[in-house]
Amino acid sequence: MPAVVGAVKVLSIATSSIFNIGDVYAMSPFSEAKTFAGGGSFNTGDGLRISLGHSATNVYDKDHFDQSISTL
C-alpha cells in the first residue's frame, strides 16, 4: 500500500547506508574495507596486559585487490 510522507529533512547519509521513502521490495547495502593494525590492536576486555616488544605492521600490498566483491 502506498505511503503518504510529509516533509523530510536529511542531515547526512554515511557510506554504505540506505535512504528510502515509500514502498520497497529489497534493499542490500554493501561495503568493503581493508584494515591494518599492529599486534594487540583489537583486544577488548578488562585488565588486559599485553607485552609485544618490538612490533611492526607491513602495509605494502602490491596487487591492490584481495577478492572482488560483486552484487547480484
Tab-separated table of C-alpha atoms in Angstrom:
chain	number	residue	atom	x	y	z
A	1	MET	CA	0.000	0.000	0.000
A	2	PRO	CA	1.481	3.384	-0.925
A	3	ALA	CA	2.646	5.600	1.894
A	4	VAL	CA	1.949	9.300	2.325
A	5	VAL	CA	5.045	11.093	3.581
A	6	GLY	CA	5.288	14.685	4.751
A	7	ALA	CA	8.389	16.844	4.867
A	8	VAL	CA	11.709	15.027	5.165
A	9	LYS	CA	14.997	16.566	6.291
A	10	VAL	CA	18.189	14.557	5.748
A	11	LEU	CA	21.210	15.860	7.629
A	12	SER	CA	23.721	13.288	6.431
A	13	ILE	CA	24.000	9.859	4.898
A	14	ALA	CA	27.050	7.762	5.692
A	15	THR	CA	28.947	5.383	3.469
A	16	SER	CA	27.072	2.174	2.655
A	17	SER	CA	23.796	3.477	4.087
A	18	ILE	CA	20.306	3.448	2.597
A	19	PHE	CA	17.738	6.229	2.486
A	20	ASN	CA	14.280	5.137	1.400
A	21	ILE	CA	10.869	6.764	1.358
A	22	GLY	CA	7.926	4.727	0.194
A	23	ASP	CA	7.478	1.122	-0.836
A	24	VAL	CA	10.497	-1.078	-1.484
A	25	TYR	CA	10.951	-4.755	-2.289
A	26	ALA	CA	14.547	-5.281	-1.165
A	27	MET	CA	17.474	-3.175	-0.001
A	28	SER	CA	21.018	-4.541	0.059
A	29	PRO	CA	23.794	-2.167	1.088
A	30	PHE	CA	27.375	-3.385	0.842
A	31	SER	CA	30.790	-2.063	1.653
A	32	GLU	CA	34.348	-3.256	1.712
A	33	ALA	CA	37.329	-2.275	3.807
A	34	LYS	CA	40.881	-3.306	4.479
A	35	THR	CA	42.198	-2.643	7.959
A	36	PHE	CA	45.838	-2.654	9.008
A	37	ALA	CA	46.710	-2.769	12.690
A	38	GLY	CA	49.647	-3.839	14.789
A	39	GLY	CA	49.774	-6.690	17.243
A	40	GLY	CA	47.387	-6.261	20.182
A	41	SER	CA	45.326	-3.553	18.466
A	42	PHE	CA	41.847	-5.068	18.643
A	43	ASN	CA	41.945	-6.567	22.129
A	44	THR	CA	38.906	-5.913	24.296
A	45	GLY	CA	38.155	-6.632	27.913
A	46	ASP	CA	39.016	-5.520	31.423
A	47	GLY	CA	42.534	-5.638	32.851
A	48	LEU	CA	44.459	-6.565	29.707
A	49	ARG	CA	48.219	-6.835	29.995
A	50	ILE	CA	49.929	-7.072	26.615
A	51	SER	CA	53.686	-7.268	26.116
A	52	LEU	CA	54.749	-7.372	22.476
A	53	GLY	CA	58.197	-5.862	22.499
A	54	HIS	CA	59.126	-4.600	19.028
A	55	SER	CA	56.171	-4.894	16.624
A	56	ALA	CA	55.756	-3.804	13.000
A	57	THR	CA	52.831	-3.966	10.577
A	58	ASN	CA	53.541	-4.449	6.876
A	59	VAL	CA	51.005	-2.454	4.849
A	60	TYR	CA	52.518	-2.870	1.377
A	61	ASP	CA	50.051	-4.649	-0.934
A	62	LYS	CA	51.419	-4.899	-4.473
A	63	ASP	CA	48.309	-6.447	-6.066
A	64	HIS	CA	45.865	-3.889	-4.548
A	65	PHE	CA	42.937	-6.351	-4.803
A	66	ASP	CA	42.413	-9.308	-2.485
A	67	GLN	CA	38.979	-10.537	-3.600
A	68	SER	CA	36.454	-8.946	-5.901
A	69	ILE	CA	33.053	-8.146	-4.407
A	70	SER	CA	30.057	-8.307	-6.709
A	71	THR	CA	26.370	-7.694	-6.156
A	72	LEU	CA	23.673	-9.870	-7.600
